[in-house]
Short mmCIF file of C-alpha atoms in Angstrom, two decimals:
data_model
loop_
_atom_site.label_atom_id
_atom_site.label_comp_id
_atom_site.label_asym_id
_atom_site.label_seq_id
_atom_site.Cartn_x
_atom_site.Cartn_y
_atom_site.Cartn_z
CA UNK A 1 -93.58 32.31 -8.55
CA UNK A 2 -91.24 32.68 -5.73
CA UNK A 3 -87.79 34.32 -7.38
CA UNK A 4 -84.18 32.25 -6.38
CA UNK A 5 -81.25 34.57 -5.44
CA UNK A 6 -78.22 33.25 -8.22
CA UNK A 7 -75.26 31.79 -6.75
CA UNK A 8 -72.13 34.14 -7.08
CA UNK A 9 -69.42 32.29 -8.79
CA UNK A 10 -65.91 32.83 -6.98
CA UNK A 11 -62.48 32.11 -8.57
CA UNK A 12 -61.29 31.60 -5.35
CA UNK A 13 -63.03 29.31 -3.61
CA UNK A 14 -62.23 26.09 -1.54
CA UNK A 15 -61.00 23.82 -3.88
CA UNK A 16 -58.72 26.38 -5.58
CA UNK A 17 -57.14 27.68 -1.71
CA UNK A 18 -56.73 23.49 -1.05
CA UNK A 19 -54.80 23.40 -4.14
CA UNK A 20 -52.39 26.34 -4.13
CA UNK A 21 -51.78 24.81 -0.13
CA UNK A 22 -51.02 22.24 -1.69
CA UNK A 23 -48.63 22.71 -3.65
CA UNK A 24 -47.02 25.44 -1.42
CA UNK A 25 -46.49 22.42 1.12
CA UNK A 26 -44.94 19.94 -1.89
CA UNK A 27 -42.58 22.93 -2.42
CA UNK A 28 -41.89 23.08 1.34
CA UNK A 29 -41.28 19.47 1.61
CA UNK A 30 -38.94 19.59 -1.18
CA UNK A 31 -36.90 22.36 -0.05
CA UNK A 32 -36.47 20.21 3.51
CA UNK A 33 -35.41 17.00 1.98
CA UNK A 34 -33.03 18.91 -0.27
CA UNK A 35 -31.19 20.73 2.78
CA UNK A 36 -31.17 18.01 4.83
CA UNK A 37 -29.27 15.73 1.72
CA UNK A 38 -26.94 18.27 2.01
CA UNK A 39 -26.08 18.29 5.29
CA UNK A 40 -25.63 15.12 5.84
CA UNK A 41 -23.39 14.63 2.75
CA UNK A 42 -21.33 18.26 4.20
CA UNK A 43 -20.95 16.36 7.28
CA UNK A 44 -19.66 13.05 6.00
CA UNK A 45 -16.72 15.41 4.15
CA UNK A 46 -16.15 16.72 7.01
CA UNK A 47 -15.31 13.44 8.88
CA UNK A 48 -13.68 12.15 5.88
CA UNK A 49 -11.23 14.97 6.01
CA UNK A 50 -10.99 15.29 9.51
CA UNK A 51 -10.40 11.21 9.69
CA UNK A 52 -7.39 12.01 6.96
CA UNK A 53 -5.98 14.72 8.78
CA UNK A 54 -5.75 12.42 11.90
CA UNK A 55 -3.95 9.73 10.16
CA UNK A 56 -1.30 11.56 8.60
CA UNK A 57 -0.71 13.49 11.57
CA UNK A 58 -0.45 9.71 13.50
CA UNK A 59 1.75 8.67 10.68
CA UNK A 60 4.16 11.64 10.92
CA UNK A 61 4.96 10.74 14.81
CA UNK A 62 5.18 7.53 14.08
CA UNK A 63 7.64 7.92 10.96
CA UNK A 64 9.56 10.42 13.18
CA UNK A 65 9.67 7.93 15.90
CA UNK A 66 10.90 5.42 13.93
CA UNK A 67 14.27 7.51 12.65
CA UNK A 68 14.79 8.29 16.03
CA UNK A 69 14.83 4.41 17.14
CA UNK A 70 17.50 3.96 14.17
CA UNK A 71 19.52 6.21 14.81
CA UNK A 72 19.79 5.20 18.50
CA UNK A 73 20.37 1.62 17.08
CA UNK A 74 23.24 2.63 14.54
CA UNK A 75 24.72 4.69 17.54
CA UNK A 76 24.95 1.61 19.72
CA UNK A 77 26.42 -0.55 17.11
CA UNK A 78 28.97 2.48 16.30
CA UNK A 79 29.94 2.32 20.32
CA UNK A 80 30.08 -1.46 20.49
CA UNK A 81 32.59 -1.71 17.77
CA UNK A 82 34.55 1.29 19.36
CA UNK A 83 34.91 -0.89 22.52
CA UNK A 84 36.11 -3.66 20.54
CA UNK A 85 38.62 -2.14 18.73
CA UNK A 86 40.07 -0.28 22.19
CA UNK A 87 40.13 -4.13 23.59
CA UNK A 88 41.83 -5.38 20.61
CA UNK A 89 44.34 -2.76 20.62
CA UNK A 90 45.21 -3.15 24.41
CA UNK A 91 45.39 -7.41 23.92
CA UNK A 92 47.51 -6.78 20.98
CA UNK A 93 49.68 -4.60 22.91
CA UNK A 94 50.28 -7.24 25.59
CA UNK A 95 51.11 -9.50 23.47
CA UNK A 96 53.35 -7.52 21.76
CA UNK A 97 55.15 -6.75 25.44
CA UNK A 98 54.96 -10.95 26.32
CA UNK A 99 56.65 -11.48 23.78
CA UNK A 100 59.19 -9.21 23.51
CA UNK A 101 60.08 -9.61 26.92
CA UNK A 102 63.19 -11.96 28.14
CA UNK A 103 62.14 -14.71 30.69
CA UNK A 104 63.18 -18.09 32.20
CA UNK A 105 61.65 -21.47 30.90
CA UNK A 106 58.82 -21.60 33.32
CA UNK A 107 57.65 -18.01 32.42
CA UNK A 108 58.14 -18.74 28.93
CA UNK A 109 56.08 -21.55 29.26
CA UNK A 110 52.89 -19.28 31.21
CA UNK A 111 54.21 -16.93 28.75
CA UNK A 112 53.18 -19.04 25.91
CA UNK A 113 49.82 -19.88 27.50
CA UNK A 114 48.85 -16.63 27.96
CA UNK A 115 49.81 -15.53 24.47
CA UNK A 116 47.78 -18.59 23.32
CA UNK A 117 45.24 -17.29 25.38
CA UNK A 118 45.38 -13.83 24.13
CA UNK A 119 45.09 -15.01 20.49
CA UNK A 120 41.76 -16.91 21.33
CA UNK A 121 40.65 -14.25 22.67
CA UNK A 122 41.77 -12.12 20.04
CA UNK A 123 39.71 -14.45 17.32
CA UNK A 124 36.45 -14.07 19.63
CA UNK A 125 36.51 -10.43 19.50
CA UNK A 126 37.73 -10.54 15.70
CA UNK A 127 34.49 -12.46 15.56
CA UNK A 128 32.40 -10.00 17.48
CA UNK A 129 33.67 -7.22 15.51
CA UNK A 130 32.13 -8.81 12.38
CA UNK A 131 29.14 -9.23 13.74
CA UNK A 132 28.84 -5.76 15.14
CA UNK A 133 29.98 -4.57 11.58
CA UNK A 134 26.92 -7.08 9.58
CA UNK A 135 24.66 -5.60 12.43
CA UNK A 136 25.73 -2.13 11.72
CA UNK A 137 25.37 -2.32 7.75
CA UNK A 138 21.77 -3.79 8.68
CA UNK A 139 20.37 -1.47 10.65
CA UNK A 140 21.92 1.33 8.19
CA UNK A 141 20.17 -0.48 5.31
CA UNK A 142 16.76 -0.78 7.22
CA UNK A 143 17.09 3.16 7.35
CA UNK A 144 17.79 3.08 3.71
CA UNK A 145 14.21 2.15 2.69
CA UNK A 146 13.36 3.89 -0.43
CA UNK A 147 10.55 5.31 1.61
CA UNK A 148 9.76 5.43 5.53
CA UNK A 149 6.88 3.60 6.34
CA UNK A 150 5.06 3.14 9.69
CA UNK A 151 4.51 -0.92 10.41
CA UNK A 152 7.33 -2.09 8.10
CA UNK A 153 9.28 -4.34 10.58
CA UNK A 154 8.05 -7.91 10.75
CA UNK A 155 5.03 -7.67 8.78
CA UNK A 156 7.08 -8.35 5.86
CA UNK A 157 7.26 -11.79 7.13
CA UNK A 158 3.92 -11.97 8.87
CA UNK A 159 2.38 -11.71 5.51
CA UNK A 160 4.53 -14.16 3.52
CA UNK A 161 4.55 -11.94 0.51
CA UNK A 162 7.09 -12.46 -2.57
CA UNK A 163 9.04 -9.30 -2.26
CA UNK A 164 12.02 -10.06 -4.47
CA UNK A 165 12.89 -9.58 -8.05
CA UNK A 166 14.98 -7.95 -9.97
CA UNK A 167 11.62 -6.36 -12.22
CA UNK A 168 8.67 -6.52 -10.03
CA UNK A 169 5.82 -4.84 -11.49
CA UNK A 170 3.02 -3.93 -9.38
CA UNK A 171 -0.81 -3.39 -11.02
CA UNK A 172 -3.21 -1.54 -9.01
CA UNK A 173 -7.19 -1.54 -9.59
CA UNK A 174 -8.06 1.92 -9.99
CA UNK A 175 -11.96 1.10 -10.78
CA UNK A 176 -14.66 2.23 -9.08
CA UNK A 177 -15.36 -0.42 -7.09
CA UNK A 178 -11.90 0.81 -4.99
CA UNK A 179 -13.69 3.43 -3.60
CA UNK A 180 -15.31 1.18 -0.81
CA UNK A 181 -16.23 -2.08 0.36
CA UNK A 182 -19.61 -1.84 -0.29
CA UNK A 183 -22.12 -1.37 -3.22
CA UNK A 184 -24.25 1.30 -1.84
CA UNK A 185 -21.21 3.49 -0.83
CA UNK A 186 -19.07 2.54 -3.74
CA UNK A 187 -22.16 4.38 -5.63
CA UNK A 188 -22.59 7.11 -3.27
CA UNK A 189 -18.84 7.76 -3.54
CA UNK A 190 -18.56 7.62 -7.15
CA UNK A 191 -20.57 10.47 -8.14
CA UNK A 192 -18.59 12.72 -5.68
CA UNK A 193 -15.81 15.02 -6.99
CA UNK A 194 -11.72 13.87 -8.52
CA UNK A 195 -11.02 15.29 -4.47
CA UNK A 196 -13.36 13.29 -2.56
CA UNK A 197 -12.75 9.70 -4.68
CA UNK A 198 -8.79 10.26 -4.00
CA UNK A 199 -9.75 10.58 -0.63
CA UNK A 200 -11.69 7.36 -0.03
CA UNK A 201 -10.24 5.21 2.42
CA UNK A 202 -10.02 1.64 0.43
CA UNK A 203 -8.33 3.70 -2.41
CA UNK A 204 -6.14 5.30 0.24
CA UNK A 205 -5.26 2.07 1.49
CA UNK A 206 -4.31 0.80 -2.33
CA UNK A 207 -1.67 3.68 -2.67
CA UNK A 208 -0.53 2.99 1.31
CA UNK A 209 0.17 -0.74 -0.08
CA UNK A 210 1.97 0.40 -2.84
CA UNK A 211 4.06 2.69 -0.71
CA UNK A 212 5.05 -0.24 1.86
CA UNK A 213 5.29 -2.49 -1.06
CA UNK A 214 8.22 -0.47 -2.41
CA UNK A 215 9.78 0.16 0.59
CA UNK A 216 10.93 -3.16 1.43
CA UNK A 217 11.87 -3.98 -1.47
CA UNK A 218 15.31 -5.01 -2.13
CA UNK A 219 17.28 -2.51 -3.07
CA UNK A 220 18.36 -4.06 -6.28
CA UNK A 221 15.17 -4.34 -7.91
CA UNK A 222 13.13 -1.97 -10.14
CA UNK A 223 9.54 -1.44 -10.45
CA UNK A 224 7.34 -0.30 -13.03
CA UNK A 225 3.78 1.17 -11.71
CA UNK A 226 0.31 0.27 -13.78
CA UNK A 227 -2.94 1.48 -12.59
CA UNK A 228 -6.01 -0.04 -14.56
CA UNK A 229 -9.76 0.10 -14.62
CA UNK A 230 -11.67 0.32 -18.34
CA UNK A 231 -7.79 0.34 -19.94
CA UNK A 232 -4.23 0.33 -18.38
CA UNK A 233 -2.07 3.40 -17.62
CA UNK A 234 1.47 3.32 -17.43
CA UNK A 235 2.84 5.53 -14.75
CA UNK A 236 6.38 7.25 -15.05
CA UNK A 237 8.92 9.34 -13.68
CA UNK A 238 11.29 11.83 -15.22
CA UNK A 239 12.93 10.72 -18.27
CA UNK A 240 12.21 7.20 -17.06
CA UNK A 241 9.54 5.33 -19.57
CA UNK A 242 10.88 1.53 -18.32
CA UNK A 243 12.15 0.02 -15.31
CA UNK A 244 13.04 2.77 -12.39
CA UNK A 245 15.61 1.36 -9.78
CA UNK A 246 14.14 1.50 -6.01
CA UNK A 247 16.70 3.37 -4.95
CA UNK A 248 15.90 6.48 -7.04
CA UNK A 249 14.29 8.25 -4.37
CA UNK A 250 13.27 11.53 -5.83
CA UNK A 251 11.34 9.51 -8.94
CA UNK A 252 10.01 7.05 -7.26
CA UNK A 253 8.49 9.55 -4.63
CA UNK A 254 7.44 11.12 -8.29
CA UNK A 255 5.91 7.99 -8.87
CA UNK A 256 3.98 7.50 -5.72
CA UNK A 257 2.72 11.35 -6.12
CA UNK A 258 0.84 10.70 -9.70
CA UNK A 259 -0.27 7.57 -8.02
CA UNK A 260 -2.25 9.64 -4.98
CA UNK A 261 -3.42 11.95 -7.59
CA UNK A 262 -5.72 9.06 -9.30
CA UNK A 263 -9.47 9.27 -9.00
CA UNK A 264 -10.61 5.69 -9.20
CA UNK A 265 -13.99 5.36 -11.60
CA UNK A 266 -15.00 2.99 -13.69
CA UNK A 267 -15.41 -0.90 -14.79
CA UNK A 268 -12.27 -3.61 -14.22
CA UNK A 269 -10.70 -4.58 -16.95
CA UNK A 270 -8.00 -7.47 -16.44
CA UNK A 271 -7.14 -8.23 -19.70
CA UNK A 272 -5.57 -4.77 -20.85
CA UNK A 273 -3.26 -5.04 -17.60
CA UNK A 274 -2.33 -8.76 -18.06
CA UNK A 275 -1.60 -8.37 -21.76
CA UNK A 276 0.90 -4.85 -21.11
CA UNK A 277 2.14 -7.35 -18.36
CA UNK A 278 3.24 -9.65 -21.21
CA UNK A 279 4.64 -7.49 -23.37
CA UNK A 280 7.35 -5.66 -21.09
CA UNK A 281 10.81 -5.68 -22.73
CA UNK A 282 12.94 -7.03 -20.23
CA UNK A 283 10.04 -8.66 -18.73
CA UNK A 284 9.23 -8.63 -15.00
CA UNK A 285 9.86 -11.84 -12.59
CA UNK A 286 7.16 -10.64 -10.41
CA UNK A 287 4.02 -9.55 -10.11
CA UNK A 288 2.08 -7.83 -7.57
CA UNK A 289 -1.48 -7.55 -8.46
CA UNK A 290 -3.62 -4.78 -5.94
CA UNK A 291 -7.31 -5.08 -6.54
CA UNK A 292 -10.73 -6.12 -4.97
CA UNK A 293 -12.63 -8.61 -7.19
CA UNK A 294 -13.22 -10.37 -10.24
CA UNK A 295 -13.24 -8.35 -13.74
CA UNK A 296 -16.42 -6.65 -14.56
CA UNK A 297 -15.55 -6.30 -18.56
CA UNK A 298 -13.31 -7.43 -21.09
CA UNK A 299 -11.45 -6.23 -23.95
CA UNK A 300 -14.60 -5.66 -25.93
CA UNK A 301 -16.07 -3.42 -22.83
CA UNK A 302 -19.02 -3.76 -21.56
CA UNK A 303 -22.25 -4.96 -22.98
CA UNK A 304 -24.76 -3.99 -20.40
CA UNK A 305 -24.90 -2.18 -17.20
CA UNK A 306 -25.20 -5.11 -15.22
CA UNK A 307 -23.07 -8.42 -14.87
CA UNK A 308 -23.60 -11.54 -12.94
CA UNK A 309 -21.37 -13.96 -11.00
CA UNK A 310 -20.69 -16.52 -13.85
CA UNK A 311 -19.84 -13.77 -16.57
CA UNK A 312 -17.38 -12.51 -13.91
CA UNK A 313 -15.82 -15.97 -13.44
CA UNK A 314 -15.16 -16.08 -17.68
CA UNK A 315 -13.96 -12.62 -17.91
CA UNK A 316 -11.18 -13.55 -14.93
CA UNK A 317 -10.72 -17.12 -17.09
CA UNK A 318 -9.94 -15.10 -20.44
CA UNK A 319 -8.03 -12.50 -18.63
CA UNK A 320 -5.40 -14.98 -17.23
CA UNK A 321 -4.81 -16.23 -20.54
CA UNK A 322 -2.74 -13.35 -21.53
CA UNK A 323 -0.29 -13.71 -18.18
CA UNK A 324 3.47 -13.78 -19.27
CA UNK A 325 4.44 -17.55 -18.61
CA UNK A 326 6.54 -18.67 -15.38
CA UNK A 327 5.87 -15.25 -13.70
CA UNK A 328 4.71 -15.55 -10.06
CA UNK A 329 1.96 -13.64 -9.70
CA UNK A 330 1.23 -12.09 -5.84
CA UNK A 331 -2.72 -10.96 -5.27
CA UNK A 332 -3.53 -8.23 -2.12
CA UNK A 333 -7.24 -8.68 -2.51
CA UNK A 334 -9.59 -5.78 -0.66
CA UNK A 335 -13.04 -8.06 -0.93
CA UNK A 336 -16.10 -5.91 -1.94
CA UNK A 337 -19.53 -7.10 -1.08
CA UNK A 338 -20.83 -9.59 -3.75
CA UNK A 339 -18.18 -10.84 -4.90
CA UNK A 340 -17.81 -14.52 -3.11
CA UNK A 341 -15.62 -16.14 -6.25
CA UNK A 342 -12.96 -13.85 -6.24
CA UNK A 343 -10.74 -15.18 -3.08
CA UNK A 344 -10.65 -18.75 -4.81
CA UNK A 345 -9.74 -17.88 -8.27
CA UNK A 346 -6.78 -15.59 -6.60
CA UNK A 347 -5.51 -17.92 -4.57
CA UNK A 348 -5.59 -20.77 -7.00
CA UNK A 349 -3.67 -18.27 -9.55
CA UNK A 350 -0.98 -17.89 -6.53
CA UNK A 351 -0.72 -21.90 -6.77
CA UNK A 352 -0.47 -22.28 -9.87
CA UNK A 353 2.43 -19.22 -10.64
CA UNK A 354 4.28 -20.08 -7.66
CA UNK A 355 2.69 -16.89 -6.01
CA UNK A 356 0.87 -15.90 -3.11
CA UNK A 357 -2.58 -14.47 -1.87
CA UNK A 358 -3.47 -12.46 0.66
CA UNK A 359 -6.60 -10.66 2.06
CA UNK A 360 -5.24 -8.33 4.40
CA UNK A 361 -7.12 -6.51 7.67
CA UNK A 362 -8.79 -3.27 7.50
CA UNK A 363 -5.88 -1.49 9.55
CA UNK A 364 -2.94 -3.08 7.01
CA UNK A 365 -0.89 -1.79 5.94
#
């Protein structure tokens, strides 16, 4: 009987070299999808940041234009009412001489007309002269704004916003959803660093509303600052725990600076904002409400990670309950994606306060 030659047994044979390949390649693969993730997310910081850099550097000519422009104003007025008061001088003068002067009937009578002449024309440059002077205090109060801001102007009336009050209190969303306009990059954002989430463009445009929002105000009123997602935060300034005139520049430029320094994250939480609303001793006459949709939770938080349309509409329904009574309330609504109910309810809350709504454009304010 013919003898068969034993097959060797190898560890490493085929099937063992296809796996270790393999997984050598999954590792590979990895490693590529990895780096480029982080590429991609190192470039979008860096045209993020470069985007910022840009826009303060456009706002800083433009704010330095605009002091220039007022100055050039106030210098006109000051030379207009110079002139005036050289004319007026000189008519008063003359008249002074015409009538002083000795002189037959007939002159005394042109005499007479002329002086009645001069004293017209002495009223209409009396008149003049106060209008220079109201134009003069105007333009010196426009560059009194408790802070400069680029497109102040006639948007003011363009917008038809309620800015007046002696206690205006202004409520800014600082959720999550703040950090963009959409869903998918409201979550991409919100897992970034505090840095990056301060940085975000809707949020930056929040804090730039609050900033132009304070600025032309009148400069009688006060303001107290609230910032709210999951609960409410009371901002302050100094010694100041209540209402902080406008015209305390150095804490309300305090104030602005702890407002820049928020990170928005979180649900929105209406009732906890509404209800410090109502509770304010003195309480405000007006209300300016900053956010971009309906509540996600209420005062008993949330109860799952998701929320629909309808629970939305019955969170916003509760919230309003606790609104202090007779207050007009003023909405600047940034829309987010998904969100279709939220422009109604706001604007039928402006109605019914004696507020008003608005929805401004991407490049306000």
């Amino acid at each position: 009987m013919a003898s068969h030659s034993r097959r060797r047994i190898s560890s490493f044979n085929l099937s063992f070299l296809d796996i270790m390949f393999c997984g050598f390649g999954a590792v590979v693969l990895l490693v590529l999808i990895i780096n480029t993730n982080t590429l991609n997310r190192r470039s979008e910081r860096v045209a993020d940041i470069s985007t910022e850099l840009e826009q303060m550097e456009m706002e800083e000519r433009l704010m330095n234009g605009h002091i220039v422009r007022q100055q050039a104003e106030i210098g006109r007025f000051e030379r207009s009412i110079s002139t005036l008061q050289k004319t007026r001088t000189a008519f008063m003068n003359e008249l002074d001489e015409v009538e002083s002067s000795t002189v037959s009937n007939s002159q005394r009578r042109s005499a007479e007309e002329r002086i009645a002449a001069l004293q017209e024309e002495l009223r209409r440059l009396a008149n003049e002269l106060q209008v220079a002077a109201r134009q003069k205090r105007e333009a010196r109060d426009a560059g009194r704004q408790v802070r400069a801001f680029v497109g102040a102007g006639n948007r003011q009336y363009l917008t038809g916003l309620r800015l007046d009050g002696e206690r205006v209190l202004i409520l800014v969303d600082s959720s999550a959803s703040m950090l963009d306009r959409r869903i998918v990059d409201v979550v991409r954002r919100k897992v970034l660093d505090d840095k990056y989430r301060r940085a975000a463009p809707k949020w930056r445009r929040a804090v730039a509303t609050v900033e132009w929002l304070v600025a032309n105000l009148p400069q009688s009123s006060a303001i107290q600052v609230h910032h709210f997602n999951t609960s409410v935060n009371h901002l302050t300034a100094g010694d100041s725990s209540g209402w902080l005139p406008v015209t305390s520049f150095n804490q309300v430029d305090e104030l602005i600076g702890q407002l820049k320094m928020v990170a928005p994250l979180g649900g929105t939480n209406l009732e906890e904002p509404f209800l410090a609303a109502r509770t304010l001793s003195p309480p405000p006459d007006n209300i300016v409400l900053i956010t971009d949709g309906l509540p996600t939770q209420g005062k008993r938080g949330a109860r799952s990670t998701t929320i629909d349309g309808r629970a939305r509409v019955k969170l916003y329904q509760q919230a309003v309950k606790n609104l202090p009574v007779g207050t007009p309330i003023n909405t600047i609504l940034f829309p987010i994606e998904g969100d279709p109910m939220a422009a109604s309810l706001f604007w039928q809350l402006a109605v019914d306060s004696g507020g008003s709504f608005l929805t401004p454009t991407r490049d306000w304010p």
